[in-house]
Tab-separated table of C-alpha atoms and ligand atoms in Angstrom:
chain	number	residue	atom	x	y	z
A	1	MET	CA	211.490	-61.349	-92.936
A	2	SER	CA	211.473	-57.668	-92.092
A	3	LYS	CA	213.090	-56.931	-88.460
A	4	ILE	CA	210.504	-56.797	-85.711
A	5	ASN	CA	210.429	-53.529	-83.664
A	6	ALA	CA	208.474	-52.748	-80.595
A	7	ALA	CA	206.305	-49.787	-81.174
A	8	ILE	CA	203.421	-48.216	-78.447
A	9	THR	CA	200.205	-48.654	-80.074
A	10	ALA	CA	197.906	-47.073	-77.200
A	11	VAL	CA	198.256	-44.859	-73.859
A	12	GLY	CA	196.422	-44.324	-70.877
A	13	ALA	CA	196.780	-42.604	-67.916
A	14	TYR	CA	195.172	-41.670	-64.581
A	15	VAL	CA	195.572	-38.829	-61.977
A	16	PRO	CA	193.559	-38.838	-58.588
A	17	GLU	CA	190.954	-35.640	-58.378
A	18	ASP	CA	192.507	-34.331	-55.053
A	19	ILE	CA	195.048	-31.335	-55.918
A	20	LEU	CA	198.158	-30.193	-53.432
A	21	THR	CA	198.859	-26.702	-54.486
A	22	ASN	CA	201.901	-24.831	-53.682
A	23	LYS	CA	199.686	-22.465	-51.468
A	24	MET	CA	198.677	-25.272	-49.245
A	25	LEU	CA	202.149	-26.297	-49.072
A	26	GLU	CA	202.789	-22.974	-47.665
A	27	GLU	CA	200.327	-23.841	-44.798
A	28	MET	CA	202.401	-27.213	-44.135
A	29	VAL	CA	206.290	-26.209	-44.154
A	30	GLU	CA	208.550	-23.356	-44.432
A	31	THR	CA	208.066	-22.595	-48.153
A	32	ASN	CA	206.412	-20.511	-50.922
A	33	ASP	CA	205.233	-20.415	-54.330
A	34	GLU	CA	207.748	-18.419	-55.635
A	35	TRP	CA	210.583	-20.607	-54.329
A	36	ILE	CA	208.719	-23.836	-55.313
A	37	VAL	CA	207.881	-22.648	-59.111
A	38	SER	CA	211.450	-20.728	-59.483
A	39	ARG	CA	213.596	-23.984	-58.176
A	40	THR	CA	211.262	-26.893	-59.586
A	41	GLY	CA	208.613	-25.699	-62.123
A	42	ILE	CA	205.978	-27.067	-60.051
A	43	LYS	CA	203.064	-25.273	-59.404
A	44	GLU	CA	200.720	-28.499	-57.905
A	45	ARG	CA	200.783	-32.046	-57.817
A	46	ARG	CA	197.643	-34.879	-57.344
A	47	VAL	CA	197.222	-36.831	-54.215
A	48	LEU	CA	195.232	-39.980	-53.917
A	49	LYS	CA	193.367	-39.248	-50.162
A	50	ASP	CA	191.566	-42.680	-49.942
A	51	PRO	CA	193.576	-44.325	-47.260
A	52	SER	CA	192.042	-47.943	-48.439
A	53	LYS	CA	193.870	-47.117	-51.888
A	54	GLY	CA	197.212	-48.364	-53.133
A	55	THR	CA	199.549	-47.773	-56.210
A	56	SER	CA	197.356	-50.408	-57.792
A	57	TYR	CA	193.940	-48.486	-58.005
A	58	LEU	CA	196.286	-45.553	-60.225
A	59	GLY	CA	197.644	-48.308	-62.242
A	60	ILE	CA	194.279	-49.860	-62.310
A	61	GLN	CA	192.521	-46.530	-63.771
A	62	ALA	CA	195.190	-46.104	-66.358
A	63	CYS	CA	195.032	-49.602	-67.764
A	64	LYS	CA	191.154	-49.011	-68.198
A	65	ASN	CA	191.733	-45.607	-69.736
A	66	LEU	CA	193.974	-47.308	-72.447
A	67	ILE	CA	191.815	-50.046	-72.814
A	68	GLN	CA	188.575	-47.945	-73.313
A	69	LYS	CA	190.254	-45.783	-75.772
A	70	SER	CA	192.073	-48.255	-77.795
A	71	GLY	CA	189.543	-50.892	-77.501
A	72	ILE	CA	191.853	-53.804	-77.036
A	73	ASP	CA	190.638	-57.265	-75.516
A	74	PRO	CA	192.474	-57.619	-72.308
A	75	LYS	CA	192.646	-61.432	-72.741
A	76	GLU	CA	195.337	-60.494	-75.482
A	77	ILE	CA	197.763	-59.234	-73.075
A	78	ASP	CA	200.698	-61.567	-72.821
A	79	LEU	CA	202.257	-59.711	-70.192
A	80	LEU	CA	201.941	-56.978	-67.821
A	81	ILE	CA	204.862	-55.098	-66.341
A	82	PHE	CA	203.776	-52.763	-63.069
A	83	ALA	CA	206.727	-50.162	-62.866
A	84	THR	CA	206.957	-48.705	-59.248
A	85	VAL	CA	208.430	-47.995	-56.211
A	86	THR	CA	204.964	-47.812	-54.002
A	87	PRO	CA	203.995	-51.389	-54.528
A	88	ASP	CA	200.533	-52.006	-52.708
A	89	LEU	CA	202.321	-54.733	-50.642
A	90	PRO	CA	206.114	-55.754	-49.984
A	91	VAL	CA	205.670	-59.010	-51.327
A	92	ALA	CA	202.524	-59.616	-53.231
A	93	SER	CA	202.648	-58.375	-56.899
A	94	THR	CA	201.132	-55.225	-57.441
A	95	ALA	CA	201.032	-56.115	-61.342
A	96	ALA	CA	199.242	-59.335	-60.786
A	97	TYR	CA	196.584	-58.006	-58.703
A	98	THR	CA	196.533	-55.340	-61.520
A	99	ALA	CA	196.159	-57.464	-64.522
A	100	THR	CA	193.846	-59.853	-62.640
A	101	GLU	CA	191.553	-56.501	-61.977
A	102	ILE	CA	191.575	-55.422	-65.750
A	103	GLY	CA	190.599	-58.901	-67.099
A	104	ALA	CA	194.284	-59.398	-68.494
A	105	THR	CA	193.458	-63.414	-67.555
A	106	ASN	CA	196.186	-64.763	-70.004
A	107	ALA	CA	199.114	-62.415	-68.888
A	108	PHE	CA	201.881	-62.777	-66.662
A	109	SER	CA	202.736	-59.973	-64.705
A	110	TYR	CA	205.714	-58.910	-62.478
A	111	ASP	CA	206.631	-55.542	-60.870
A	112	LEU	CA	209.632	-53.673	-61.806
A	113	GLN	CA	211.872	-51.239	-59.288
A	114	ALA	CA	214.498	-48.792	-60.641
A	115	ALA	CA	213.147	-45.730	-58.943
A	116	CYS	CA	212.403	-43.013	-61.233
A	117	SER	CA	213.743	-44.904	-64.066
A	118	SER	CA	211.203	-47.791	-63.468
A	119	PHE	CA	208.815	-46.888	-66.803
A	120	LEU	CA	212.156	-46.002	-69.226
A	121	TYR	CA	213.528	-49.717	-67.854
A	122	GLY	CA	210.435	-51.435	-68.546
A	123	MET	CA	210.267	-50.124	-72.234
A	124	SER	CA	213.273	-51.805	-72.683
A	125	THR	CA	212.128	-54.968	-71.382
A	126	ALA	CA	208.906	-55.034	-73.364
A	127	ALA	CA	211.131	-54.087	-76.412
A	128	ALA	CA	213.256	-56.747	-75.695
A	129	TYR	CA	210.409	-59.570	-75.412
A	130	ILE	CA	208.779	-58.078	-78.232
A	131	GLU	CA	211.658	-58.037	-80.729
A	132	SER	CA	212.253	-61.769	-79.775
A	133	GLY	CA	209.025	-62.669	-81.251
A	134	LYS	CA	207.942	-64.216	-77.787
A	135	TYR	CA	204.947	-61.749	-77.000
A	136	LYS	CA	203.082	-59.696	-79.118
A	137	LYS	CA	201.254	-57.426	-76.686
A	138	ILE	CA	203.095	-56.016	-73.682
A	139	LEU	CA	201.158	-53.599	-71.518
A	140	VAL	CA	203.700	-51.043	-69.366
A	141	VAL	CA	202.159	-49.412	-66.376
A	142	GLY	CA	204.051	-46.681	-64.529
A	143	ALA	CA	202.537	-45.672	-61.276
A	144	ASP	CA	203.449	-44.183	-57.870
A	145	LYS	CA	201.338	-43.365	-54.697
A	146	MET	CA	204.531	-41.031	-53.327
A	147	SER	CA	202.015	-39.300	-51.249
A	148	SER	CA	202.442	-42.857	-49.092
A	149	ILE	CA	206.042	-42.259	-48.919
A	150	ILE	CA	206.466	-38.602	-48.292
A	151	ASP	CA	207.075	-36.728	-45.276
A	152	TYR	CA	204.967	-33.683	-45.076
A	153	THR	CA	206.994	-31.828	-42.898
A	154	ASP	CA	210.126	-32.239	-44.832
A	155	ARG	CA	210.270	-29.314	-47.484
A	156	ALA	CA	213.164	-30.687	-49.460
A	157	THR	CA	210.582	-33.589	-50.517
A	158	CYS	CA	206.962	-32.981	-49.605
A	159	ILE	CA	207.124	-30.033	-52.469
A	160	ILE	CA	208.639	-32.322	-55.389
A	161	PHE	CA	206.329	-35.553	-55.653
A	162	GLY	CA	203.094	-36.236	-56.498
A	163	ASP	CA	200.468	-39.611	-57.207
A	164	GLY	CA	199.783	-40.625	-60.688
A	165	ALA	CA	199.845	-43.411	-63.474
A	166	GLY	CA	200.249	-44.332	-66.866
A	167	ALA	CA	200.260	-47.034	-69.186
A	168	ALA	CA	201.707	-47.846	-72.565
A	169	LEU	CA	200.643	-50.861	-74.970
A	170	PHE	CA	203.886	-52.027	-76.750
A	171	GLU	CA	203.259	-54.213	-79.979
A	172	PRO	CA	205.573	-55.654	-82.994
A	173	ASN	CA	206.064	-53.218	-86.048
A	174	GLU	CA	207.659	-54.343	-89.256
A	175	GLU	CA	207.528	-50.611	-90.826
A	176	GLY	CA	210.692	-49.612	-88.711
A	177	LEU	CA	208.687	-47.735	-86.494
A	178	GLY	CA	208.831	-48.261	-82.395
A	179	LEU	CA	211.996	-48.591	-80.362
A	180	GLN	CA	215.415	-48.040	-82.197
A	181	ASP	CA	217.979	-47.763	-79.655
A	182	GLU	CA	218.832	-47.451	-76.020
A	183	ILE	CA	221.536	-46.378	-73.664
A	184	LEU	CA	220.433	-47.846	-69.798
A	185	ARG	CA	223.239	-47.131	-66.866
A	186	SER	CA	223.244	-47.386	-63.027
A	187	ASP	CA	225.814	-46.369	-60.383
A	188	GLY	CA	225.381	-47.631	-57.039
A	189	ILE	CA	227.062	-44.640	-55.672
A	190	GLY	CA	223.468	-43.064	-55.740
A	191	ARG	CA	222.318	-45.169	-52.844
A	192	ALA	CA	223.232	-42.552	-50.033
A	193	PHE	CA	221.757	-39.594	-51.867
A	194	LEU	CA	218.247	-40.576	-52.728
A	195	LYS	CA	216.550	-43.359	-50.497
A	196	ILE	CA	214.409	-44.879	-47.897
A	197	ASP	CA	216.205	-46.245	-45.257
A	198	ALA	CA	214.170	-48.661	-43.062
A	199	GLY	CA	211.309	-51.295	-44.239
A	200	GLY	CA	214.042	-53.370	-46.431
A	201	SER	CA	215.938	-56.354	-45.595
A	202	LEU	CA	218.884	-53.986	-44.123
A	203	LEU	CA	216.827	-52.450	-41.418
A	204	PRO	CA	213.517	-54.018	-41.319
A	205	ALA	CA	210.783	-51.988	-40.155
A	206	SER	CA	210.401	-51.819	-36.050
A	207	ALA	CA	209.336	-48.950	-33.696
A	208	GLU	CA	212.568	-47.754	-33.796
A	209	THR	CA	212.460	-46.627	-37.146
A	210	VAL	CA	208.804	-45.763	-37.373
A	211	LYS	CA	209.836	-43.061	-34.509
A	212	ASN	CA	213.063	-42.051	-36.142
A	213	ASN	CA	210.907	-41.236	-39.280
A	214	GLN	CA	212.879	-43.723	-41.415
A	215	HIS	CA	210.414	-44.937	-43.950
A	216	TYR	CA	210.188	-41.836	-45.639
A	217	VAL	CA	212.121	-40.747	-49.142
A	218	TYR	CA	215.404	-38.941	-47.694
A	219	GLN	CA	217.391	-36.970	-50.493
A	220	ASP	CA	220.256	-34.749	-50.670
A	221	GLY	CA	218.695	-32.384	-53.389
A	222	LYS	CA	221.890	-30.754	-54.371
A	223	THR	CA	223.848	-34.019	-54.838
A	224	VAL	CA	220.979	-35.730	-56.944
A	225	PHE	CA	220.440	-32.583	-59.184
A	226	LYS	CA	224.278	-32.500	-60.007
A	227	PHE	CA	223.730	-36.357	-60.965
A	228	ALA	CA	220.642	-35.812	-62.765
A	229	VAL	CA	221.696	-32.934	-64.858
A	230	SER	CA	225.006	-34.465	-66.087
A	231	ASN	CA	223.705	-37.988	-66.425
A	232	MET	CA	220.427	-37.254	-68.262
A	233	ALA	CA	222.047	-34.715	-70.531
A	234	ASP	CA	225.067	-37.329	-71.335
A	235	VAL	CA	222.906	-40.019	-72.368
A	236	SER	CA	220.347	-37.834	-74.199
A	237	GLU	CA	223.402	-36.172	-76.235
A	238	GLN	CA	224.863	-39.595	-76.349
A	239	ILE	CA	222.117	-41.453	-78.312
A	240	MET	CA	221.452	-38.459	-80.857
A	241	ARG	CA	224.935	-38.833	-81.889
A	242	LYS	CA	224.989	-42.605	-81.885
A	243	ASN	CA	222.052	-42.519	-84.029
A	244	ASN	CA	223.083	-39.342	-86.366
A	245	LEU	CA	220.556	-37.269	-85.019
A	246	THR	CA	220.716	-33.484	-85.035
A	247	GLY	CA	218.518	-31.081	-82.384
A	248	ASP	CA	216.523	-30.453	-86.227
A	249	ASP	CA	215.570	-34.430	-86.379
A	250	VAL	CA	214.188	-34.985	-82.980
A	251	ASN	CA	210.553	-33.900	-82.867
A	252	TRP	CA	210.077	-34.664	-78.961
A	253	LEU	CA	212.102	-34.925	-75.866
A	254	VAL	CA	210.013	-37.203	-73.315
A	255	PRO	CA	211.923	-36.560	-70.174
A	256	HIS	CA	211.544	-37.267	-66.511
A	257	GLN	CA	209.791	-34.330	-64.732
A	258	ALA	CA	212.092	-34.104	-61.584
A	259	ASN	CA	212.669	-30.825	-62.178
A	260	LYS	CA	211.899	-28.183	-64.754
A	261	ARG	CA	215.679	-27.120	-64.439
A	262	ILE	CA	216.820	-30.391	-64.859
A	263	VAL	CA	214.972	-31.097	-68.064
A	264	ASP	CA	216.104	-27.631	-69.441
A	265	ALA	CA	219.616	-28.582	-69.126
A	266	THR	CA	219.292	-31.962	-70.912
A	267	ALA	CA	217.179	-30.082	-74.002
A	268	LYS	CA	219.622	-27.345	-74.058
A	269	ARG	CA	222.613	-30.061	-74.413
A	270	MET	CA	220.647	-31.501	-77.190
A	271	LYS	CA	220.042	-28.314	-78.514
A	272	LEU	CA	216.409	-28.721	-78.837
A	273	ASP	CA	213.929	-25.823	-79.023
A	274	ALA	CA	211.444	-25.522	-76.292
A	275	ASP	CA	208.434	-26.388	-78.006
A	276	LYS	CA	209.988	-29.799	-78.563
A	277	VAL	CA	210.136	-30.640	-75.019
A	278	LEU	CA	206.995	-32.305	-73.405
A	279	MET	CA	206.537	-30.795	-69.968
A	280	ASN	CA	203.582	-31.218	-67.481
A	281	ILE	CA	205.358	-31.025	-64.184
A	282	GLN	CA	203.545	-27.719	-63.334
A	283	ARG	CA	200.535	-30.007	-62.963
A	284	TYR	CA	201.662	-33.076	-61.711
A	285	GLY	CA	205.278	-32.640	-59.876
A	286	ASN	CA	207.669	-35.735	-59.852
A	287	THR	CA	205.238	-38.686	-60.135
A	288	THR	CA	208.267	-41.097	-60.106
A	289	SER	CA	207.403	-44.280	-62.130
A	290	ALA	CA	204.215	-42.143	-63.967
A	291	THR	CA	205.994	-39.041	-65.489
A	292	LEU	CA	206.932	-40.772	-68.575
A	293	PRO	CA	203.440	-42.070	-69.951
A	294	LEU	CA	201.451	-39.617	-67.961
A	295	LEU	CA	203.338	-37.025	-70.611
A	296	LEU	CA	202.663	-39.546	-73.396
A	297	ASN	CA	199.026	-39.272	-72.498
A	298	ASP	CA	198.804	-35.948	-72.230
A	299	PHE	CA	200.396	-34.836	-75.522
A	300	GLU	CA	199.278	-37.717	-77.341
A	301	GLN	CA	197.425	-35.659	-80.202
A	302	GLN	CA	200.635	-33.823	-81.124
A	303	LEU	CA	202.615	-37.346	-81.492
A	304	LYS	CA	202.426	-37.867	-85.248
A	305	LYS	CA	203.757	-41.352	-86.901
A	306	GLY	CA	207.198	-41.456	-87.785
A	307	ASP	CA	208.200	-38.661	-85.304
A	308	ASN	CA	211.564	-39.069	-83.752
A	309	VAL	CA	211.022	-39.172	-79.860
A	310	ILE	CA	213.982	-39.655	-77.128
A	311	PHE	CA	212.656	-40.395	-73.761
A	312	ALA	CA	215.287	-39.881	-70.839
A	313	ALA	CA	214.946	-40.744	-67.100
A	314	PHE	CA	216.826	-40.459	-64.377
A	315	GLY	CA	216.214	-42.286	-60.575
A	316	GLY	CA	217.775	-43.361	-57.033
A	317	GLY	CA	220.255	-45.839	-57.255
A	318	PHE	CA	221.235	-44.083	-59.291
A	319	THR	CA	219.722	-45.472	-62.643
A	320	TRP	CA	219.181	-43.398	-65.666
A	321	GLY	CA	219.272	-43.977	-69.443
A	322	SER	CA	217.974	-42.693	-72.547
A	323	ILE	CA	215.687	-44.612	-75.622
A	324	TYR	CA	215.246	-43.641	-78.866
A	325	LEU	CA	211.815	-44.387	-80.266
A	326	LYS	CA	209.783	-43.789	-83.756
A	327	TRP	CA	206.245	-42.833	-82.702
A	328	ALA	CA	204.120	-45.480	-84.544
A	329	TYR	CA	200.512	-43.673	-84.874
A	330	ASN	CA	198.457	-40.582	-85.511
A	331	THR	CA	195.161	-39.956	-82.780
A	332	LEU	CA	192.320	-39.722	-85.041
A	333	HIS	CA	189.758	-39.533	-82.163
A	334	ASN	CA	188.908	-35.965	-80.574
B	1	COA	C1	215.470	-30.292	-53.924
B	1	COA	C2	215.817	-28.747	-54.769
B	1	COA	C3	214.627	-28.082	-55.681
B	1	COA	C4	216.500	-27.843	-53.741
B	1	COA	O1	216.776	-26.822	-54.889
B	1	COA	P1	217.974	-26.090	-54.549
B	1	COA	O2	218.185	-24.841	-55.555
B	1	COA	O3	219.098	-27.443	-54.620
B	1	COA	O4	218.055	-25.847	-53.125
B	1	COA	P2	219.339	-26.170	-51.800
B	1	COA	O5	218.988	-27.487	-51.403
B	1	COA	O6	220.404	-25.572	-52.448
B	1	COA	O7	218.466	-24.784	-50.845
B	1	COA	C5	218.561	-23.407	-50.881
B	1	COA	C6	218.112	-22.987	-49.664
B	1	COA	O8	216.518	-23.290	-49.774
B	1	COA	C7	216.041	-23.839	-48.700
B	1	COA	N1	214.906	-24.546	-49.024
B	1	COA	C8	215.033	-25.831	-49.462
B	1	COA	N2	213.853	-26.292	-49.215
B	1	COA	C9	212.740	-24.848	-49.309
B	1	COA	C10	211.518	-25.143	-50.014
B	1	COA	N3	210.626	-26.072	-49.813
B	1	COA	N4	211.008	-23.736	-49.282
B	1	COA	C11	212.121	-22.843	-49.242
B	1	COA	N5	213.297	-22.787	-49.138
B	1	COA	C12	213.854	-24.138	-49.184
B	1	COA	C13	217.249	-24.397	-48.370
B	1	COA	O9	217.206	-24.551	-46.773
B	1	COA	C14	218.359	-23.603	-48.618
B	1	COA	O10	218.509	-22.400	-47.508
B	1	COA	P3	220.102	-21.928	-47.386
B	1	COA	O11	220.807	-21.572	-48.258
B	1	COA	O12	219.560	-20.845	-45.833
B	1	COA	O13	220.326	-23.557	-46.227
B	1	COA	C15	216.870	-29.315	-55.982
B	1	COA	O14	218.057	-29.746	-55.343
B	1	COA	C16	216.386	-30.855	-56.729
B	1	COA	O15	215.263	-30.709	-57.573
B	1	COA	N6	217.070	-31.528	-56.344
B	1	COA	C17	216.712	-32.693	-57.388
B	1	COA	C18	215.800	-33.492	-56.683
B	1	COA	C19	215.048	-34.617	-57.602
B	1	COA	O16	215.115	-34.181	-58.453
B	1	COA	N7	214.797	-35.640	-57.064
B	1	COA	C20	214.232	-36.569	-57.465
B	1	COA	C21	215.193	-37.322	-58.516
B	1	COA	S1	214.642	-38.288	-59.690
């Protein structure tokens, strides 16, 4: 029997309609368009304004988009992994709600949280299940309503993050396509530099924590930047070396959209031409768990069967890693 790999066989995405531009942020905090673009590459981001909707709404729309494009019957889905740092509720699984809402009534489901590396880690988990032969159809959703945890008076964070969602379907492939290799890492040293202080077991919510703005994302941007640049570039270079890939062999880099300068540094270390680097940070900012599937969906038409794709991510914790995957299909529609 030939080896089973886990291939991505369909993708979908959703971003909310409301746009928050750099110009609009200029009215809210002491900043300007030129500074934001030159330091981050971001022009605008999307925000889910409806206060009655949580992250599941974004994820459900992305799943529905994937189902509609691929024609898959949701009842065939075995497992739904919902990668997010902004679950609808702290306890009830956002994945379970999403699976039910999209009609994946035969699936089991759970949330996965590894900050901005959540989707990358979810890919690894899905692939391990598929390779083992245990499950045949796994939907990995990456979605975040970052606007629910951002302090729009803090210019160090509010310029960066946006809301969005994407989804990818993983299925067995016996032609050698799909996930080939991975390097995943974490280091708890990062907890001091990118975090939300309150609302967890260490510092439960109280009137005091609300008064002190401790339910918002805090980051030491300079430190996070340094770790992100060196770690994301290191693992991306390592995975190429491990698999005897040169810059010419790699067709696409799918990098977490944290900051254009972090992505550029990673691509440079990999000796990749800029036209092989997928980017949409200018339109969405950093959507945390959604960046990778949003890129796959935006650039789906350009990805060709057999293409060598390197994924790279870095996030709070710290968490980071790189995945090497051979793309498994050509898009025929549109
Ligand atoms: C946040 C980030 C864009 C800041 O860029 P930077 O080049 O490091 O900028 P610095 O923090 O050194 O600040 C430089 C100056 O700009 C100022 N500044 C910070 N935010 C600003 C803003 N939004 N508008 C204008 N000026 C700003 C600072 O106060 C500082 O002024 P000073 O020199 O007078 O003190 C950058 O550090 C970054 O992207 N970090 C990684 C964040 C990230 O990716 N997080 C998610 C990881 S998954």
